[in-house]
mmCIF file of C-alpha atoms in Angstrom:
data_model
loop_
_atom_site.group_PDB
_atom_site.id
_atom_site.type_symbol
_atom_site.label_atom_id
_atom_site.label_comp_id
_atom_site.label_asym_id
_atom_site.label_seq_id
_atom_site.Cartn_x
_atom_site.Cartn_y
_atom_site.Cartn_z
ATOM 1 C CA MET J 1 -16.845 -13.092 -0.782
ATOM 2 C CA ASN J 2 -20.252 -13.266 0.978
ATOM 3 C CA ASP J 3 -21.188 -13.326 4.622
ATOM 4 C CA LEU J 4 -21.913 -17.153 4.547
ATOM 5 C CA ALA J 5 -18.592 -17.910 2.823
ATOM 6 C CA PHE J 6 -16.867 -15.830 5.371
ATOM 7 C CA ALA J 7 -18.709 -17.455 8.343
ATOM 8 C CA SER J 8 -17.662 -20.886 6.920
ATOM 9 C CA LEU J 9 -14.003 -19.876 7.153
ATOM 10 C CA LEU J 10 -14.427 -19.509 10.988
ATOM 11 C CA THR J 11 -15.492 -23.189 11.541
ATOM 12 C CA PRO J 12 -13.034 -25.920 12.380
ATOM 13 C CA GLU J 13 -13.106 -27.044 8.865
ATOM 14 C CA GLY J 14 -12.565 -23.730 7.363
ATOM 15 C CA LEU J 15 -9.744 -22.871 9.851
ATOM 16 C CA ALA J 16 -8.083 -26.259 8.895
ATOM 17 C CA LEU J 17 -8.363 -25.384 5.406
ATOM 18 C CA LEU J 18 -6.805 -21.996 5.872
ATOM 19 C CA ASP J 19 -3.720 -23.744 7.311
ATOM 20 C CA GLU J 20 -3.514 -26.328 4.583
ATOM 21 C CA VAL J 21 -3.496 -23.688 1.787
ATOM 22 C CA ARG J 22 -1.066 -21.380 3.425
ATOM 23 C CA GLY J 23 1.633 -20.391 0.907
ATOM 24 C CA THR J 24 0.073 -21.946 -2.044
ATOM 25 C CA ALA J 25 1.666 -20.506 -5.213
ATOM 26 C CA PRO J 26 -0.494 -18.949 -7.740
ATOM 27 C CA ALA J 27 0.570 -21.708 -10.222
ATOM 28 C CA GLN J 28 -0.456 -24.294 -7.807
ATOM 29 C CA GLU J 29 -3.901 -23.073 -7.094
ATOM 30 C CA LEU J 30 -5.858 -24.991 -9.606
ATOM 31 C CA ALA J 31 -4.276 -28.421 -8.771
ATOM 32 C CA VAL J 32 -4.691 -27.631 -5.029
ATOM 33 C CA ALA J 33 -8.375 -26.479 -5.355
ATOM 34 C CA THR J 34 -9.188 -29.704 -7.491
ATOM 35 C CA ARG J 35 -7.542 -31.861 -4.907
ATOM 36 C CA LEU J 36 -9.435 -30.158 -1.960
ATOM 37 C CA ARG J 37 -12.624 -30.185 -3.419
ATOM 38 C CA ARG J 38 -12.997 -33.930 -3.399
ATOM 39 C CA ALA J 39 -13.408 -33.465 0.594
ATOM 40 C CA HIS J 40 -14.525 -30.018 1.040
ATOM 41 C CA PRO J 41 -17.564 -27.896 -0.358
ATOM 42 C CA ALA J 42 -16.195 -25.994 -3.390
ATOM 43 C CA GLU J 43 -17.374 -22.646 -2.103
ATOM 44 C CA LEU J 44 -15.460 -23.179 1.193
ATOM 45 C CA VAL J 45 -12.151 -24.177 -0.897
ATOM 46 C CA SER J 46 -12.547 -20.975 -3.028
ATOM 47 C CA ALA J 47 -12.937 -18.815 0.196
ATOM 48 C CA ALA J 48 -9.918 -20.355 1.785
ATOM 49 C CA LEU J 49 -7.658 -19.872 -1.163
ATOM 50 C CA ALA J 50 -9.002 -16.190 -1.656
ATOM 51 C CA GLN J 51 -8.304 -15.580 1.811
ATOM 52 C CA ALA J 52 -4.794 -16.907 1.640
ATOM 53 C CA ARG J 53 -4.052 -14.505 -1.437
ATOM 54 C CA LEU J 54 -5.508 -11.576 0.718
ATOM 55 C CA ARG J 55 -3.312 -12.512 3.756
ATOM 56 C CA GLU J 56 -0.147 -12.512 1.409
ATOM 57 C CA ARG J 57 -1.105 -9.122 0.146
ATOM 58 C CA ALA J 58 -1.687 -7.966 3.708
ATOM 59 C CA ALA J 59 1.746 -8.880 4.974
ATOM 60 C CA ALA J 60 3.225 -5.754 3.778
ATOM 61 C CA LYS J 61 1.066 -3.836 6.148
ATOM 62 C CA PHE J 62 0.458 -5.935 8.951
ATOM 63 C CA GLY J 63 3.587 -8.203 9.106
ATOM 64 C CA ALA J 64 3.345 -11.583 10.865
ATOM 65 C CA ASP J 65 -0.133 -10.745 11.926
ATOM 66 C CA ALA J 66 -1.504 -11.032 8.534
ATOM 67 C CA GLU J 67 -1.126 -14.793 8.802
ATOM 68 C CA ARG J 68 -3.765 -15.097 11.689
ATOM 69 C CA MET J 69 -5.867 -12.073 10.388
ATOM 70 C CA PHE J 70 -8.846 -12.013 8.027
ATOM 71 C CA PHE J 71 -9.405 -9.713 5.166
ATOM 72 C CA THR J 72 -11.789 -8.539 2.485
ATOM 73 C CA PRO J 73 -10.188 -7.005 -0.733
ATOM 74 C CA ASN J 74 -11.199 -3.243 0.275
ATOM 75 C CA GLY J 75 -9.963 -3.964 3.705
ATOM 76 C CA VAL J 76 -6.430 -4.889 2.486
ATOM 77 C CA GLU J 77 -6.395 -1.891 0.103
ATOM 78 C CA GLN J 78 -7.677 0.728 2.473
ATOM 79 C CA SER J 79 -6.484 -0.370 5.918
ATOM 80 C CA THR J 80 -3.759 1.532 7.799
ATOM 81 C CA ARG J 81 -0.397 0.189 7.879
ATOM 82 C CA ALA J 82 0.425 -1.279 11.234
ATOM 83 C CA THR J 83 3.260 0.890 11.966
ATOM 84 C CA VAL J 84 1.430 3.940 11.271
ATOM 85 C CA ALA J 85 -1.587 3.008 13.277
ATOM 86 C CA ALA J 86 0.679 2.027 16.224
ATOM 87 C CA HIS J 87 2.086 5.586 16.010
ATOM 88 C CA ARG J 88 -1.342 7.245 16.164
ATOM 89 C CA ALA J 89 -2.174 4.848 19.047
ATOM 90 C CA GLU J 90 0.852 5.763 20.874
ATOM 91 C CA ARG J 91 0.082 9.530 20.441
ATOM 92 C CA LEU J 92 -3.440 8.989 22.038
ATOM 93 C CA ARG J 93 -2.057 6.977 24.817
ATOM 94 C CA ALA J 94 0.409 9.708 25.569
ATOM 95 C CA LEU J 95 -2.433 12.112 25.767
ATOM 96 C CA GLY J 96 -4.219 10.120 28.438
ATOM 97 C CA VAL J 97 -6.680 8.503 26.433
ATOM 98 C CA THR J 98 -8.151 5.361 27.721
ATOM 99 C CA SER J 99 -11.180 4.818 25.530
ATOM 100 C CA VAL J 100 -11.771 5.472 21.704
ATOM 101 C CA ALA J 101 -14.672 5.242 19.406
ATOM 102 C CA ASP J 102 -13.181 3.985 16.145
ATOM 103 C CA LEU J 103 -15.654 5.007 13.598
ATOM 104 C CA CYS J 104 -15.635 3.435 10.061
ATOM 105 C CA CYS J 105 -13.191 0.889 11.626
ATOM 106 C CA GLY J 106 -13.037 -1.304 8.367
ATOM 107 C CA VAL J 107 -11.182 -4.710 9.183
ATOM 108 C CA GLY J 108 -9.943 -3.369 12.468
ATOM 109 C CA GLY J 109 -6.351 -2.377 11.810
ATOM 110 C CA ASP J 110 -6.578 0.845 13.964
ATOM 111 C CA ALA J 111 -8.685 -0.865 16.584
ATOM 112 C CA ILE J 112 -5.854 -3.477 16.959
ATOM 113 C CA ALA J 113 -3.128 -0.891 17.214
ATOM 114 C CA LEU J 114 -5.287 1.008 19.970
ATOM 115 C CA ALA J 115 -5.934 -1.997 21.934
ATOM 116 C CA ARG J 116 -2.417 -3.011 22.056
ATOM 117 C CA ALA J 117 -1.714 0.199 23.545
ATOM 118 C CA GLY J 118 -3.995 -0.584 26.272
ATOM 119 C CA ILE J 119 -6.882 1.590 25.054
ATOM 120 C CA ARG J 120 -10.393 0.210 25.204
ATOM 121 C CA VAL J 121 -12.140 0.453 21.629
ATOM 122 C CA LEU J 122 -15.713 0.670 20.238
ATOM 123 C CA ALA J 123 -14.951 -0.394 16.718
ATOM 124 C CA VAL J 124 -18.061 0.705 14.297
ATOM 125 C CA ASP J 125 -18.694 -0.221 10.769
ATOM 126 C CA ARG J 126 -22.039 -0.328 8.678
ATOM 127 C CA ASP J 127 -21.070 -3.162 6.538
ATOM 128 C CA PRO J 128 -22.040 -6.377 7.962
ATOM 129 C CA LEU J 129 -19.231 -8.358 6.427
ATOM 130 C CA THR J 130 -16.656 -5.832 7.378
ATOM 131 C CA ALA J 131 -17.818 -5.912 10.894
ATOM 132 C CA ALA J 132 -17.647 -9.475 11.097
ATOM 133 C CA VAL J 133 -14.238 -9.533 9.734
ATOM 134 C CA ALA J 134 -13.131 -6.928 12.410
ATOM 135 C CA GLN J 135 -14.653 -9.093 15.187
ATOM 136 C CA ALA J 136 -12.719 -12.175 13.848
ATOM 137 C CA ASN J 137 -9.558 -10.222 13.993
ATOM 138 C CA ALA J 138 -9.971 -9.058 17.389
ATOM 139 C CA ASP J 139 -10.565 -12.744 18.313
ATOM 140 C CA ALA J 140 -7.709 -13.944 16.305
ATOM 141 C CA LEU J 141 -5.241 -11.784 18.067
ATOM 142 C CA SER J 142 -6.779 -12.220 21.523
ATOM 143 C CA LEU J 143 -7.956 -8.487 21.673
ATOM 144 C CA SER J 144 -11.546 -8.940 22.067
ATOM 145 C CA ALA J 145 -11.417 -8.038 25.833
ATOM 146 C CA LEU J 146 -10.671 -4.499 24.705
ATOM 147 C CA ILE J 147 -12.328 -4.204 21.232
ATOM 148 C CA GLU J 148 -16.286 -4.054 20.978
ATOM 149 C CA VAL J 149 -17.275 -4.551 17.533
ATOM 150 C CA ARG J 150 -20.657 -3.116 16.404
ATOM 151 C CA GLU J 151 -22.431 -3.115 13.220
ATOM 152 C CA ALA J 152 -24.068 0.420 12.792
ATOM 153 C CA ASP J 153 -24.161 3.641 10.902
ATOM 154 C CA VAL J 154 -21.349 5.606 12.456
ATOM 155 C CA MET J 155 -23.696 8.834 12.202
ATOM 156 C CA ASP J 156 -26.073 7.072 14.873
ATOM 157 C CA VAL J 157 -23.155 6.384 17.545
ATOM 158 C CA ASP J 158 -23.193 8.405 20.574
ATOM 159 C CA VAL J 159 -19.599 9.238 21.355
ATOM 160 C CA SER J 160 -19.922 11.407 24.541
ATOM 161 C CA SER J 161 -18.689 8.722 26.780
ATOM 162 C CA TYR J 162 -15.380 8.210 25.058
ATOM 163 C CA ASP J 163 -12.195 10.014 25.700
ATOM 164 C CA ALA J 164 -11.349 10.383 21.817
ATOM 165 C CA VAL J 165 -12.877 9.785 18.586
ATOM 166 C CA PHE J 166 -11.022 8.361 15.485
ATOM 167 C CA VAL J 167 -12.779 8.584 12.231
ATOM 168 C CA ASP J 168 -11.416 7.037 9.008
ATOM 169 C CA PRO J 169 -14.095 7.814 6.332
ATOM 170 C CA ALA J 170 -14.073 5.978 2.901
ATOM 171 C CA ARG J 171 -12.150 7.887 0.156
ATOM 172 C CA ARG J 172 -13.127 5.698 -2.707
ATOM 173 C CA GLY J 173 -16.180 5.971 -4.805
ATOM 174 C CA GLY J 174 -17.639 3.865 -7.666
ATOM 175 C CA ARG J 175 -15.126 5.764 -9.882
ATOM 176 C CA GLY J 176 -12.073 5.629 -7.670
ATOM 177 C CA ARG J 177 -10.366 7.934 -5.234
ATOM 178 C CA VAL J 178 -12.351 10.912 -3.998
ATOM 179 C CA PHE J 179 -10.467 14.165 -3.574
ATOM 180 C CA ASP J 180 -13.117 16.470 -2.294
ATOM 181 C CA PRO J 181 -13.260 16.022 1.571
ATOM 182 C CA GLU J 182 -16.923 16.701 1.529
ATOM 183 C CA ALA J 183 -17.488 13.596 -0.833
ATOM 184 C CA TYR J 184 -15.993 11.261 1.844
ATOM 185 C CA THR J 185 -18.411 8.971 3.456
ATOM 186 C CA PRO J 186 -19.146 10.326 6.093
ATOM 187 C CA PRO J 187 -18.230 13.810 4.830
ATOM 188 C CA LEU J 188 -15.244 15.613 6.632
ATOM 189 C CA SER J 189 -17.690 18.291 7.994
ATOM 190 C CA TRP J 190 -19.570 15.647 9.818
ATOM 191 C CA ALA J 191 -16.325 14.184 11.106
ATOM 192 C CA VAL J 192 -15.230 17.502 12.425
ATOM 193 C CA ALA J 193 -18.418 18.198 14.143
ATOM 194 C CA THR J 194 -18.200 14.646 15.801
ATOM 195 C CA ALA J 195 -14.572 15.323 16.773
ATOM 196 C CA LEU J 196 -15.544 18.274 18.724
ATOM 197 C CA LYS J 197 -17.878 16.279 20.935
ATOM 198 C CA ALA J 198 -14.830 14.297 22.679
ATOM 199 C CA PRO J 199 -11.916 15.654 24.502
ATOM 200 C CA HIS J 200 -9.546 14.353 21.689
ATOM 201 C CA ALA J 201 -10.042 13.218 18.161
ATOM 202 C CA ALA J 202 -7.864 12.141 15.003
ATOM 203 C CA LEU J 203 -9.425 12.175 11.529
ATOM 204 C CA LYS J 204 -7.544 10.352 9.015
ATOM 205 C CA VAL J 205 -7.774 12.073 5.552
ATOM 206 C CA ALA J 206 -6.053 11.739 2.260
ATOM 207 C CA PRO J 207 -2.404 13.135 2.184
ATOM 208 C CA GLY J 208 -3.343 15.303 -0.634
ATOM 209 C CA ILE J 209 -6.008 17.395 1.356
ATOM 210 C CA PRO J 210 -5.490 21.057 0.535
ATOM 211 C CA HIS J 211 -4.203 23.135 3.353
ATOM 212 C CA GLU J 212 -6.960 25.624 3.242
ATOM 213 C CA ALA J 213 -9.571 22.813 4.100
ATOM 214 C CA VAL J 214 -7.828 22.024 7.378
ATOM 215 C CA PRO J 215 -10.190 23.277 10.009
ATOM 216 C CA ALA J 216 -8.877 26.434 12.088
ATOM 217 C CA GLY J 217 -8.905 24.411 15.421
ATOM 218 C CA ALA J 218 -6.976 21.380 14.241
ATOM 219 C CA GLU J 219 -3.443 20.256 14.259
ATOM 220 C CA ALA J 220 -2.496 18.846 10.823
ATOM 221 C CA GLU J 221 0.138 15.934 10.674
ATOM 222 C CA TRP J 222 1.464 14.221 7.573
ATOM 223 C CA VAL J 223 2.808 10.639 8.047
ATOM 224 C CA SER J 224 5.268 8.800 5.960
ATOM 225 C CA ASP J 225 6.735 5.261 6.468
ATOM 226 C CA GLY J 226 9.918 4.415 5.007
ATOM 227 C CA GLY J 227 9.714 7.370 2.914
ATOM 228 C CA ASP J 228 6.311 6.624 1.321
ATOM 229 C CA VAL J 229 3.549 9.300 2.370
ATOM 230 C CA LYS J 230 0.732 7.405 4.005
ATOM 231 C CA GLU J 231 -1.704 9.732 5.182
ATOM 232 C CA ALA J 232 -2.498 13.041 6.890
ATOM 233 C CA VAL J 233 -4.436 13.223 10.315
ATOM 234 C CA LEU J 234 -6.393 16.219 11.690
ATOM 235 C CA TRP J 235 -5.918 16.375 15.319
ATOM 236 C CA PHE J 236 -8.360 17.870 17.845
ATOM 237 C CA GLY J 237 -7.560 18.650 21.583
ATOM 238 C CA THR J 238 -3.622 19.023 20.873
ATOM 239 C CA GLN J 239 -2.195 21.950 19.435
ATOM 240 C CA PRO J 240 -4.413 23.992 17.225
ATOM 241 C CA GLY J 241 -2.789 25.415 14.171
ATOM 242 C CA LEU J 242 0.245 23.284 14.409
ATOM 243 C CA VAL J 243 1.603 21.568 11.044
ATOM 244 C CA ARG J 244 3.830 18.632 11.460
ATOM 245 C CA ALA J 245 5.525 16.094 9.352
ATOM 246 C CA THR J 246 6.023 12.741 10.998
ATOM 247 C CA LEU J 247 8.598 10.233 9.482
ATOM 248 C CA LEU J 248 8.446 6.564 10.443
ATOM 249 C CA PRO J 249 10.303 4.657 11.752
ATOM 250 C CA GLY J 250 11.401 6.759 14.541
ATOM 251 C CA PRO J 251 9.248 8.820 14.799
ATOM 252 C CA ARG J 252 11.088 11.858 13.609
ATOM 253 C CA VAL J 253 9.026 14.887 13.943
ATOM 254 C CA LEU J 254 9.379 18.095 12.027
ATOM 255 C CA ARG J 255 7.131 21.104 13.467
ATOM 256 C CA GLY J 256 6.116 23.995 11.453
ATOM 257 C CA ARG J 257 7.445 27.362 12.484
ATOM 258 C CA GLY J 258 5.536 29.564 9.990
ATOM 259 C CA LEU J 259 8.703 30.334 8.120
ATOM 260 C CA PRO J 260 8.525 32.131 4.677
ATOM 261 C CA ASP J 261 9.476 30.473 1.547
ATOM 262 C CA PRO J 262 13.239 29.801 1.369
ATOM 263 C CA PRO J 263 15.146 31.732 -1.208
ATOM 264 C CA VAL J 264 16.449 30.490 -4.531
ATOM 265 C CA ARG J 265 20.269 30.254 -4.491
ATOM 266 C CA PRO J 266 22.957 28.825 -6.658
ATOM 267 C CA LEU J 267 23.503 25.205 -6.822
ATOM 268 C CA GLY J 268 25.861 23.933 -4.104
ATOM 269 C CA ARG J 269 27.793 20.796 -3.503
ATOM 270 C CA TYR J 270 24.914 18.915 -1.994
ATOM 271 C CA LEU J 271 21.368 18.351 -3.035
ATOM 272 C CA TYR J 272 18.684 17.421 -0.397
ATOM 273 C CA GLU J 273 15.475 15.687 -1.122
ATOM 274 C CA PRO J 274 12.968 16.398 1.690
ATOM 275 C CA ASP J 275 10.849 13.360 2.803
ATOM 276 C CA GLY J 276 7.378 13.436 0.885
ATOM 277 C CA ALA J 277 5.505 14.122 4.426
ATOM 278 C CA VAL J 278 7.694 17.220 4.755
ATOM 279 C CA ILE J 279 6.726 18.407 1.099
ATOM 280 C CA ARG J 280 3.043 17.708 1.768
ATOM 281 C CA ALA J 281 2.993 19.610 5.112
ATOM 282 C CA HIS J 282 4.603 22.655 3.258
ATOM 283 C CA LEU J 283 7.639 22.532 5.743
ATOM 284 C CA VAL J 284 10.485 22.474 3.152
ATOM 285 C CA ALA J 285 11.369 26.004 4.452
ATOM 286 C CA GLU J 286 12.065 24.444 7.918
ATOM 287 C CA VAL J 287 14.467 21.931 6.188
ATOM 288 C CA ALA J 288 16.234 24.676 4.424
ATOM 289 C CA ASP J 289 16.751 26.573 7.371
ATOM 290 C CA GLU J 290 18.167 23.645 9.278
ATOM 291 C CA LEU J 291 20.547 23.034 6.274
ATOM 292 C CA ASP J 292 21.429 26.682 5.891
ATOM 293 C CA GLY J 293 20.251 26.342 2.178
ATOM 294 C CA GLY J 294 17.815 27.411 -0.259
ATOM 295 C CA LEU J 295 15.885 26.176 -3.406
ATOM 296 C CA ILE J 296 17.459 25.188 -6.830
ATOM 297 C CA ASP J 297 14.176 26.642 -8.363
ATOM 298 C CA GLU J 298 11.102 28.635 -6.712
ATOM 299 C CA THR J 299 8.803 25.892 -7.851
ATOM 300 C CA ILE J 300 11.013 22.789 -7.132
ATOM 301 C CA ALA J 301 11.088 21.131 -3.528
ATOM 302 C CA TYR J 302 14.959 20.431 -3.738
ATOM 303 C CA VAL J 303 17.166 22.205 -1.232
ATOM 304 C CA THR J 304 20.778 22.902 -2.037
ATOM 305 C CA ALA J 305 23.540 23.798 0.374
ATOM 306 C CA ASP J 306 27.245 23.833 0.204
ATOM 307 C CA GLY J 307 27.768 22.009 3.496
ATOM 308 C CA ARG J 308 27.021 18.457 4.438
ATOM 309 C CA HIS J 309 24.449 17.910 7.192
ATOM 310 C CA ASP J 310 22.905 14.846 8.784
ATOM 311 C CA CYS J 311 19.296 16.019 8.323
ATOM 312 C CA PRO J 312 16.738 13.520 9.464
ATOM 313 C CA TYR J 313 13.948 14.985 7.428
ATOM 314 C CA ALA J 314 15.797 14.815 3.854
ATOM 315 C CA THR J 315 18.160 12.501 1.993
ATOM 316 C CA ALA J 316 21.352 14.113 1.203
ATOM 317 C CA TYR J 317 23.240 13.697 -2.370
ATOM 318 C CA GLU J 318 26.712 15.048 -3.393
ATOM 319 C CA ILE J 319 26.360 16.641 -6.720
ATOM 320 C CA THR J 320 29.206 15.723 -9.250
ATOM 321 C CA ASP J 321 27.853 17.073 -12.501
ATOM 322 C CA ARG J 322 25.301 19.684 -13.775
ATOM 323 C CA LEU J 323 24.219 19.299 -17.541
ATOM 324 C CA PRO J 324 21.478 20.957 -19.571
ATOM 325 C CA PHE J 325 18.953 18.298 -20.493
ATOM 326 C CA ASN J 326 20.654 16.460 -23.410
ATOM 327 C CA VAL J 327 20.059 12.554 -23.621
ATOM 328 C CA LYS J 328 23.049 11.825 -26.048
ATOM 329 C CA LYS J 329 25.463 13.744 -23.685
ATOM 330 C CA LEU J 330 24.125 11.753 -20.530
ATOM 331 C CA LYS J 331 24.261 8.460 -22.431
ATOM 332 C CA ALA J 332 27.932 9.104 -23.555
ATOM 333 C CA LEU J 333 28.900 10.302 -19.950
ATOM 334 C CA LEU J 334 27.545 7.114 -18.204
ATOM 335 C CA ARG J 335 29.210 5.016 -20.767
ATOM 336 C CA GLU J 336 32.650 6.789 -20.179
ATOM 337 C CA ARG J 337 32.165 6.333 -16.474
ATOM 338 C CA GLU J 338 31.414 2.738 -16.630
ATOM 339 C CA VAL J 339 27.954 3.143 -14.862
ATOM 340 C CA GLY J 340 25.794 0.107 -14.688
ATOM 341 C CA ILE J 341 23.378 1.092 -11.984
ATOM 342 C CA LEU J 342 21.241 4.053 -12.553
ATOM 343 C CA THR J 343 18.737 5.586 -10.316
ATOM 344 C CA VAL J 344 16.631 8.287 -11.916
ATOM 345 C CA LYS J 345 14.502 10.814 -9.940
ATOM 346 C CA LYS J 346 12.639 13.703 -11.192
ATOM 347 C CA ARG J 347 10.820 16.658 -10.013
ATOM 348 C CA GLY J 348 9.578 19.415 -12.543
ATOM 349 C CA SER J 349 10.139 17.331 -15.576
ATOM 350 C CA ALA J 350 7.750 15.549 -18.044
ATOM 351 C CA VAL J 351 10.372 12.824 -18.950
ATOM 352 C CA GLU J 352 9.571 9.322 -17.568
ATOM 353 C CA PRO J 353 12.455 7.838 -15.541
ATOM 354 C CA GLU J 354 11.932 4.330 -16.808
ATOM 355 C CA GLU J 355 12.031 5.803 -20.361
ATOM 356 C CA LEU J 356 15.132 7.651 -19.959
ATOM 357 C CA ARG J 357 16.781 4.768 -18.262
ATOM 358 C CA ARG J 358 15.984 2.648 -21.286
ATOM 359 C CA LYS J 359 17.432 5.066 -23.435
ATOM 360 C CA VAL J 360 20.754 5.955 -21.697
ATOM 361 C CA LEU J 361 21.564 2.587 -20.258
ATOM 362 C CA PRO J 362 19.978 -0.125 -22.599
ATOM 363 C CA LYS J 363 22.757 -2.612 -21.745
ATOM 364 C CA PRO J 364 24.312 -2.003 -18.337
ATOM 365 C CA HIS J 365 27.807 -3.154 -18.221
ATOM 366 C CA GLY J 366 29.587 -1.157 -15.740
ATOM 367 C CA THR J 367 29.713 -1.546 -11.943
ATOM 368 C CA ARG J 368 29.358 2.232 -10.750
ATOM 369 C CA ALA J 369 26.172 3.717 -9.554
ATOM 370 C CA VAL J 370 24.817 7.225 -10.262
ATOM 371 C CA THR J 371 21.567 9.083 -9.500
ATOM 372 C CA VAL J 372 20.362 11.337 -12.057
ATOM 373 C CA PHE J 373 17.768 14.194 -11.113
ATOM 374 C CA LEU J 374 15.674 15.427 -13.911
ATOM 375 C CA THR J 375 14.608 18.826 -12.749
ATOM 376 C CA ARG J 376 14.890 22.558 -13.199
ATOM 377 C CA VAL J 377 17.562 25.049 -11.907
ATOM 378 C CA ALA J 378 16.506 28.609 -11.828
ATOM 379 C CA GLY J 379 13.916 27.649 -14.417
ATOM 380 C CA ALA J 380 16.243 25.819 -16.971
ATOM 381 C CA PRO J 381 15.656 22.055 -17.666
ATOM 382 C CA THR J 382 18.723 20.543 -16.101
ATOM 383 C CA MET J 383 20.242 17.024 -15.289
ATOM 384 C CA LEU J 384 22.275 16.707 -11.989
ATOM 385 C CA LEU J 385 24.340 13.758 -11.385
ATOM 386 C CA GLY J 386 25.422 12.386 -7.938
ATOM 387 C CA HIS J 387 25.238 9.752 -5.219
ATOM 388 C CA PRO J 388 23.539 9.462 -1.740
ATOM 389 C CA VAL J 389 25.520 10.623 1.294
ATOM 390 C CA ARG J 390 25.735 8.365 4.140
ATOM 391 C CA THR J 391 24.526 10.094 7.291
ATOM 392 C CA GLY J 392 24.841 9.118 11.050
ATOM 393 C CA PRO J 393 22.197 7.199 13.036
ATOM 394 C CA LEU J 394 19.055 9.120 13.519
ATOM 395 C CA GLN J 395 17.598 9.758 16.934
ATOM 396 C CA SER J 396 13.992 9.205 17.849
ATOM 397 C CA GLU J 397 12.107 12.234 19.075
ATOM 398 C CA ARG J 398 9.519 11.932 21.927
ATOM 399 C CA LEU J 399 6.033 12.769 20.996
#
């Protein structure tokens, strides 16, 4: 989609077309396009159908707002999930921030969350089309009074008059994802230097950032949403050196206490699978301490304990069987127990879960459900069988 095609979508004719093509199934697109092109320019019809597809994809991140918003393919792929952006905006609001320079704003997802938290936003992106989409989204959601969109190179923006800076550098290049923070656009070193010019700052980075790359003066936060790790954020002006894992919804916050690696201990009755944000933040020791447990293997992030605990940072499973890795024995056991629903998890195993599922449960007939863990216990390839343990309601923690 080029600038002219997008501008045509904002006209009364374009907006009416967007309403008309909403919900068009892929199998119907050709017939719908053929019909609409009799009364509308072909390029406008194509742009409207493409935008409808993008809105459907974006619903997973933006919910009902996606039906009113505008997107580019990269914007859908790289934008922050609304729940995660709202969490970050709330943290900034709680710090007393009233104005933010949002650098590399993309289609405006974070700017929207900040504005809804009552924060005035300067949203900057150097790509003309992306900046136009961000402006259209501010207008569509009636937030333009709080969001100023500027098409500019973020390196040329003066941030000294803002309470906080938020930087979301591009982490994709021509060959895919970029893992070196200095290969971000702009580089992490520039973002850190810019962050230090404001009282507060939040720099969004890839969740796989090495801990040694975290600047000494930053707080590092890993965020998951619904169990999926979404991002890491480097905070300035908060608590230097703190490491935290934040689990959404909630939020549930686990703060690092500098504990040593937990010991390896014999397999207990319960197995606890820490949330991905906990693992990325290197806070498995804090979970093990809370559970009075230990690791099943020094290289595996599964915690075992004899007691059942309601831990908000890990999913609990009751282990019923421990077997050496053997596909035939597992298949026979599942058939004997009339298992028809099989969940396969792995950590420290080269076996693909889908491949194992096809081999051991080719034609499910039973009604019972089992979870199989492919892992190592004290260095030995092992299969653990069990089922999730229901826990009590989780309480939100104040920021």
